[in-house]
PDB file of C-alpha atoms in Angstrom:
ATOM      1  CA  UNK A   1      80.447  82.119  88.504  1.00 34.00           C
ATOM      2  CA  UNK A   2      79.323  79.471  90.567  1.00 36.00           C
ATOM      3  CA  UNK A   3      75.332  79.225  91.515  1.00 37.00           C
ATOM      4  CA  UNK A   4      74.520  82.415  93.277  1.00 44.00           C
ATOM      5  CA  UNK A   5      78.451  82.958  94.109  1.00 53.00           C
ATOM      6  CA  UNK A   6      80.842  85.079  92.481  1.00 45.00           C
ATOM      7  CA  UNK A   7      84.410  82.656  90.854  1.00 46.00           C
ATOM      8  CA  UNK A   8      87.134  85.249  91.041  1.00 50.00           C
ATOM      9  CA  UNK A   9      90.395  85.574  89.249  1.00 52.00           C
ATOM     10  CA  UNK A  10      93.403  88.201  90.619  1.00 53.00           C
ATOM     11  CA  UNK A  11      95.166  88.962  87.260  1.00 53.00           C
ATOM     12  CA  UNK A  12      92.312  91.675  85.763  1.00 55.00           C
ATOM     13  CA  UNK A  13      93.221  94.050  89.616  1.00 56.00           C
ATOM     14  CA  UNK A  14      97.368  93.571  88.692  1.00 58.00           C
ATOM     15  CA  UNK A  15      96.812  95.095  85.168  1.00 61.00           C
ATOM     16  CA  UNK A  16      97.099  98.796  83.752  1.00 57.00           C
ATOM     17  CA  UNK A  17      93.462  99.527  81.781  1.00 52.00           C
ATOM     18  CA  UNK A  18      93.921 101.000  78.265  1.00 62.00           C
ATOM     19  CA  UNK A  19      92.943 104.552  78.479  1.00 60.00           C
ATOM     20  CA  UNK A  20      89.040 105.738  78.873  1.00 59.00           C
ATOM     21  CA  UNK A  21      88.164 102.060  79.956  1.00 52.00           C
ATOM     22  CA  UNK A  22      86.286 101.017  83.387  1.00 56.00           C
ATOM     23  CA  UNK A  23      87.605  99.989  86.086  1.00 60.00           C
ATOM     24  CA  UNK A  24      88.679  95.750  86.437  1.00 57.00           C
ATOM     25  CA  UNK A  25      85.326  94.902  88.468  1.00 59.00           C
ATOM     26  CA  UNK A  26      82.932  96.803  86.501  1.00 59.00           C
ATOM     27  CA  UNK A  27      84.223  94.943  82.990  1.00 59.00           C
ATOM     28  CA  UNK A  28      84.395  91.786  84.960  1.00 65.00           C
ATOM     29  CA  UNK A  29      80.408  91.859  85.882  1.00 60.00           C
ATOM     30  CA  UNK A  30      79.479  93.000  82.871  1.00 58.00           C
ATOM     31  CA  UNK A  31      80.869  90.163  81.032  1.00 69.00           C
ATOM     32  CA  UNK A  32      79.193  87.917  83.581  1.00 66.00           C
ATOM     33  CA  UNK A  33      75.954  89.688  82.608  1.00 70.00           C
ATOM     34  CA  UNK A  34      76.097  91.238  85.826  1.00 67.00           C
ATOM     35  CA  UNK A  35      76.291  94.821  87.562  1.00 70.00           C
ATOM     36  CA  UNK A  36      79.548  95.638  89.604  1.00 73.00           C
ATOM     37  CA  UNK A  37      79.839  98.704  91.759  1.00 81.00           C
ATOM     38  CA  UNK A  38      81.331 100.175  94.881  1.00 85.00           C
ATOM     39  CA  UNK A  39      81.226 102.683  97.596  1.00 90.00           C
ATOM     40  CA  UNK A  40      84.096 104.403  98.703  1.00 93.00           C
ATOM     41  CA  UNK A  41      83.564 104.651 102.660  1.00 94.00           C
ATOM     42  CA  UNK A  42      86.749 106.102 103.631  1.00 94.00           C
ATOM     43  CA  UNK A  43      89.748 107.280 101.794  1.00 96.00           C
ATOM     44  CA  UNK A  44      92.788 109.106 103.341  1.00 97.00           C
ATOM     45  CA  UNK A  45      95.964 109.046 105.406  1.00 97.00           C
ATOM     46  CA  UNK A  46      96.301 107.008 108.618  1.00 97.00           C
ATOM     47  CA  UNK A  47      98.931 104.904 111.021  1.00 98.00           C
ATOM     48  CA  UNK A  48      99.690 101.842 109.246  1.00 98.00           C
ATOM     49  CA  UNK A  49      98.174  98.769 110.920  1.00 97.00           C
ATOM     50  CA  UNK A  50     100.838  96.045 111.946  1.00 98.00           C
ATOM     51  CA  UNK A  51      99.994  93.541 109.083  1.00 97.00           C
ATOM     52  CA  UNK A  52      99.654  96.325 106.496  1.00 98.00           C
ATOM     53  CA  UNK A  53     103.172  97.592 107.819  1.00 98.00           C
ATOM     54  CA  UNK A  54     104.541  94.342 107.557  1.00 98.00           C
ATOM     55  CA  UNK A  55     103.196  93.762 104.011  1.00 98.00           C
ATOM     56  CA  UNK A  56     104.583  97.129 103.153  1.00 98.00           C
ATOM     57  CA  UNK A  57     107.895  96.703 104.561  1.00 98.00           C
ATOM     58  CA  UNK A  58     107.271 100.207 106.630  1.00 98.00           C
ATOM     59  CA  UNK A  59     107.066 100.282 110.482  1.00 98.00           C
ATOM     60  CA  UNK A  60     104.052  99.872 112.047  1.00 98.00           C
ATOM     61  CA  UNK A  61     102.320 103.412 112.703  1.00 98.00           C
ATOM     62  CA  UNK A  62     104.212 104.899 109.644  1.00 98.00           C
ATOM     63  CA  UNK A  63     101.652 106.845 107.276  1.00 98.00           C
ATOM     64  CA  UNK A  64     100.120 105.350 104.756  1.00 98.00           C
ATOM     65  CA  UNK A  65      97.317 106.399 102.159  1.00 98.00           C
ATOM     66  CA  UNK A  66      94.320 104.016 102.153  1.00 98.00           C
ATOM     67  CA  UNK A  67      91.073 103.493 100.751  1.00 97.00           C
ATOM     68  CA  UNK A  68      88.276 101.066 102.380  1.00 97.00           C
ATOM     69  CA  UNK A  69      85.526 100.277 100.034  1.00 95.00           C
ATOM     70  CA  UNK A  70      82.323  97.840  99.807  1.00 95.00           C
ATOM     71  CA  UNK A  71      82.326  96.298  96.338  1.00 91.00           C
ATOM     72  CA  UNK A  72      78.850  95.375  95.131  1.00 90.00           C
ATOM     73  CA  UNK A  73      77.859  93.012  92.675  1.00 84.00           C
ATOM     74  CA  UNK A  74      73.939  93.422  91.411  1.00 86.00           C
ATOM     75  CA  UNK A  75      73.402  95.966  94.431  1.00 83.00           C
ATOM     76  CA  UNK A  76      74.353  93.285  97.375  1.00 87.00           C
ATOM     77  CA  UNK A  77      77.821  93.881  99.698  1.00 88.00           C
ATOM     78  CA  UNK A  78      80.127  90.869  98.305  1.00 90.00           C
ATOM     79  CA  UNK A  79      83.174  92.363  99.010  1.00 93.00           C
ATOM     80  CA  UNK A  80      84.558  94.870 102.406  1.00 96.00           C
ATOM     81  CA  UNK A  81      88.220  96.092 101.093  1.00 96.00           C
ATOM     82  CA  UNK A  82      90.802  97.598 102.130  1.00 97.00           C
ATOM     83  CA  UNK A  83      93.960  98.893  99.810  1.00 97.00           C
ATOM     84  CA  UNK A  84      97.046 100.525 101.448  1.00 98.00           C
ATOM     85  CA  UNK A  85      99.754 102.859  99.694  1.00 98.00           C
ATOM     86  CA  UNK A  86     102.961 103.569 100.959  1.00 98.00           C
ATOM     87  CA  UNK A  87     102.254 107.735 101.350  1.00 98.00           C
ATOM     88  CA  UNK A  88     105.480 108.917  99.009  1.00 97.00           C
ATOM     89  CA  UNK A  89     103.380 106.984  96.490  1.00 97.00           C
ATOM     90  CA  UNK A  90      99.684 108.116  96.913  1.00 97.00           C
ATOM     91  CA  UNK A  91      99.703 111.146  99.614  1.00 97.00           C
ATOM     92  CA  UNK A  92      98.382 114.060  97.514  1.00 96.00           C
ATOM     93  CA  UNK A  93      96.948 112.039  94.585  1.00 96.00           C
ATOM     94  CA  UNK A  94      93.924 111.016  93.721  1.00 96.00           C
ATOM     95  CA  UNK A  95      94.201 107.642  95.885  1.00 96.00           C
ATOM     96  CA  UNK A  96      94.087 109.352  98.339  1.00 96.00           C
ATOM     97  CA  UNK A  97      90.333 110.795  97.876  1.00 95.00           C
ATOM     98  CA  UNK A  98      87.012 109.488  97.296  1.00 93.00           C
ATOM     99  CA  UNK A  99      86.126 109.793  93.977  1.00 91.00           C
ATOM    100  CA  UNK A 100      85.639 106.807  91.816  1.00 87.00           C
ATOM    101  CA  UNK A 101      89.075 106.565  90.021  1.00 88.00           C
ATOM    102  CA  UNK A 102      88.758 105.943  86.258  1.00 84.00           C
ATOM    103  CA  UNK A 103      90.500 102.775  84.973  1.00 85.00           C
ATOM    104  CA  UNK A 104      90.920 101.862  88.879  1.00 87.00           C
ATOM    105  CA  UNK A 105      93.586 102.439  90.870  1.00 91.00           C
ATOM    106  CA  UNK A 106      96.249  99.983  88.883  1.00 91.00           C
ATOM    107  CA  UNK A 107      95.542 102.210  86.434  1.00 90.00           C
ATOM    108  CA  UNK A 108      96.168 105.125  88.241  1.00 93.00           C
ATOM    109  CA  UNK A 109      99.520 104.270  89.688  1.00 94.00           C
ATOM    110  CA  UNK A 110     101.119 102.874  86.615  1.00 93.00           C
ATOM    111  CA  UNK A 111     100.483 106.537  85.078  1.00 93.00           C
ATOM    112  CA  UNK A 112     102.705 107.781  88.473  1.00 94.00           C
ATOM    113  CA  UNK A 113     105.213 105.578  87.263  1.00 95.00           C
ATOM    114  CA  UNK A 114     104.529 102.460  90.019  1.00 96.00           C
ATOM    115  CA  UNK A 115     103.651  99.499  87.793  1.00 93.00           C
ATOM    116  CA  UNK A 116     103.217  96.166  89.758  1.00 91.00           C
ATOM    117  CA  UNK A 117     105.377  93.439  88.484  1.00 90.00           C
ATOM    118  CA  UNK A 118     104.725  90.427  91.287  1.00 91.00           C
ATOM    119  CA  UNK A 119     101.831  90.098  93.430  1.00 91.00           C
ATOM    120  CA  UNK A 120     101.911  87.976  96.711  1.00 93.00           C
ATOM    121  CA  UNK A 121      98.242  86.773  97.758  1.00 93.00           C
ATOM    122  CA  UNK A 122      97.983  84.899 101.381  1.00 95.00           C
ATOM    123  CA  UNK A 123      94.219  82.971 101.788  1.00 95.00           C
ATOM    124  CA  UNK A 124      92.681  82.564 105.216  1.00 95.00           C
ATOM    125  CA  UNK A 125      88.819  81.844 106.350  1.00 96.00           C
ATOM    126  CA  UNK A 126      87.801  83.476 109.930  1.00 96.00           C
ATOM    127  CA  UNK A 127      84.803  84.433 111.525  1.00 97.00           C
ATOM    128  CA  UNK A 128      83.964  88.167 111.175  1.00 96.00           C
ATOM    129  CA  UNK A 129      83.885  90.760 113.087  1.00 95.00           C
ATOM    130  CA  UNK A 130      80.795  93.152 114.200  1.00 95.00           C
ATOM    131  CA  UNK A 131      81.518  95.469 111.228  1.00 94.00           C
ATOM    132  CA  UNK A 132      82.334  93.155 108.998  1.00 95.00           C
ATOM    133  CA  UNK A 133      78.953  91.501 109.600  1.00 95.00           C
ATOM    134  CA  UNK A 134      77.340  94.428 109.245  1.00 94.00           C
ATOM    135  CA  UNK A 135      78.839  95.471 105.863  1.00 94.00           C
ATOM    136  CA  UNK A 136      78.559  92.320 104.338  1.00 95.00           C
ATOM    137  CA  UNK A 137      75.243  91.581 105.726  1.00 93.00           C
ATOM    138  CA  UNK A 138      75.794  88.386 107.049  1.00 94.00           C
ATOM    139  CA  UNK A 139      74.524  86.094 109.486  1.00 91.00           C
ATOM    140  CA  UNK A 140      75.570  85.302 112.975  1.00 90.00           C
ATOM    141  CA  UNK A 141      78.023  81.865 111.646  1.00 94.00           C
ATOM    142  CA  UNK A 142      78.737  82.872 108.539  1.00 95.00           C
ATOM    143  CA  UNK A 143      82.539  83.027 107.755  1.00 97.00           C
ATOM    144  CA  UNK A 144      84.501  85.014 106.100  1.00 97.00           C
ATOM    145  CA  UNK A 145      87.680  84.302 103.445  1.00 95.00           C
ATOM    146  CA  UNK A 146      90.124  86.698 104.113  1.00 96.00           C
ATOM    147  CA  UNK A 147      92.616  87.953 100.786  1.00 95.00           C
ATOM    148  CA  UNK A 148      95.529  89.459 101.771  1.00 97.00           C
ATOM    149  CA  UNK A 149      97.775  90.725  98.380  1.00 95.00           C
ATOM    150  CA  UNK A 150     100.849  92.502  98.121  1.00 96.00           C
ATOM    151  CA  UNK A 151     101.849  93.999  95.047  1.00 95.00           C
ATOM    152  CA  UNK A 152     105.189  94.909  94.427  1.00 95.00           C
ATOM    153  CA  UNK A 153     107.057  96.854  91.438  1.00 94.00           C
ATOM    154  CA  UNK A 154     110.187  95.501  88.890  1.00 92.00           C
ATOM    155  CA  UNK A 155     112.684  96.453  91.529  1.00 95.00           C
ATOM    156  CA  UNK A 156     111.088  94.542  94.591  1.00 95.00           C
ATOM    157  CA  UNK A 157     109.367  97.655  96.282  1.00 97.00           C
ATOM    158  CA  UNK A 158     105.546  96.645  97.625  1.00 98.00           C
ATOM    159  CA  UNK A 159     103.368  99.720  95.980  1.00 97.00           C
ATOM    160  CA  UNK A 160     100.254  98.272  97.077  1.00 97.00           C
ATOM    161  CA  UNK A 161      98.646  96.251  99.864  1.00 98.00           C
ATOM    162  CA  UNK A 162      95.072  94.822  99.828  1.00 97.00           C
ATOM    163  CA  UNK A 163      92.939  93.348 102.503  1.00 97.00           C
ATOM    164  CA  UNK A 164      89.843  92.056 101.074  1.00 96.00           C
ATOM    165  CA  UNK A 165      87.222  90.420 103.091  1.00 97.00           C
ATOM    166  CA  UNK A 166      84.426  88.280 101.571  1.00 95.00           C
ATOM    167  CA  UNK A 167      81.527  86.528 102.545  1.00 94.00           C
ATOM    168  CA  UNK A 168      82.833  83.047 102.319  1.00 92.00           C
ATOM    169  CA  UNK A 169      79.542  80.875 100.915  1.00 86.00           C
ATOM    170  CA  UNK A 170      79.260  83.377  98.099  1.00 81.00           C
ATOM    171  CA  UNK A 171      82.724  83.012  96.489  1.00 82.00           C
ATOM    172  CA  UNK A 172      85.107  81.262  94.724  1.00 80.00           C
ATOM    173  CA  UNK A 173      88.601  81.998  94.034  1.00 80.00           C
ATOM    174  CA  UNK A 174      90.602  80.647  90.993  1.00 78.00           C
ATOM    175  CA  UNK A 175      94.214  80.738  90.432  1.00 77.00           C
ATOM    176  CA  UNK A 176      96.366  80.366  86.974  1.00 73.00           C
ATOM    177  CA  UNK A 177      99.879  79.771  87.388  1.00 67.00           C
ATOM    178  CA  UNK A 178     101.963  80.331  84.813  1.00 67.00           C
ATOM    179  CA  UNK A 179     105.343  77.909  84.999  1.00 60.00           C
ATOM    180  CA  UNK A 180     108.442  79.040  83.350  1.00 60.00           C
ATOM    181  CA  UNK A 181     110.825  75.857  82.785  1.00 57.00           C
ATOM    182  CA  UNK A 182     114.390  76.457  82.750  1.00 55.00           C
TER     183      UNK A 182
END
């Protein structure tokens, strides 16, 4: 953490939990001494957008399962996200409901046999739009950093694509990089 900001790290969301635990952003806050949460808003099938298609590797209008969610942290809107799933994965599975999904949704697909093995993330800042405002509860300049992620399995296949959209004065992101030397 960083002042009033949030410091982020990706690996916790690429993980499997260990069975009966929370979710990656609720054990995350609470180490922080801090109180994570979210609220499902919408959860279902739908036309894949272009980017989501093209981070998918499916055609653009081709079904997909997602789930858009505000993630809270201490009751305030830090986070407007949106996670896609190729529908042969998620149609008919919990993913593709509204419930709160227990150990997250890492968790969740791992036990369907889809374990992420290589995540891409892609980092942009932008202005936001009208409901992106208005779920984050920002003001009329404020930007916004936009994560795109694509997570794909052992065998190349993306499982998982996440659009996350965050009020850009109230976060940090950090990166470890691992480098293997030949």
């Amino acid at each position: 953490m960083s002042g009033s900001g949030w410091t982020s790290t990706s690996m916790p969301y690429l993980t499997p939990r260990t069975a009966g635990a929370s979710d990656a952003w609720t054990d995350e806050a609470e180490s922080a001494g801090r109180r994570g949460g979210q609220r499902i808003l919408h959860a279902g099938e739908l036309g894949a957008p272009a980017e989501v298609a093209r981070m998918l590797g499916l055609a653009t209008g081709e079904t997909v399962v997602a789930r858009r969610r505000i993630i809270e942290l201490d009751g305030e809107s830090t986070e407007l996200t949106d996670t896609y799933y190729p529908a042969d994965i998620a149609a008919g599975t919990p993913l593709a409901g509204t419930a709160k999904i227990r150990g997250g949704a890492v968790t969740l697909l791992a036990e369907l046999g889809h374990t992420g093995a290589r995540a891409v993330e892609k980092v942009s800042a932008r202005m936001p739009g009208p409901e992106e405002r208005e779920h984050l509860r920002l003001g009329p300049v404020e930007p916004v950093l936009q994560l795109a992620r694509t997570t794909y399995d052992s065998a190349g296949r993306p499982i998982q694509a996440d659009v996350m959209i965050m009020p850009a004065g109230r976060q940090q992101l950090r990166y470890e990089i691992d480098i293997e030397v030949a």
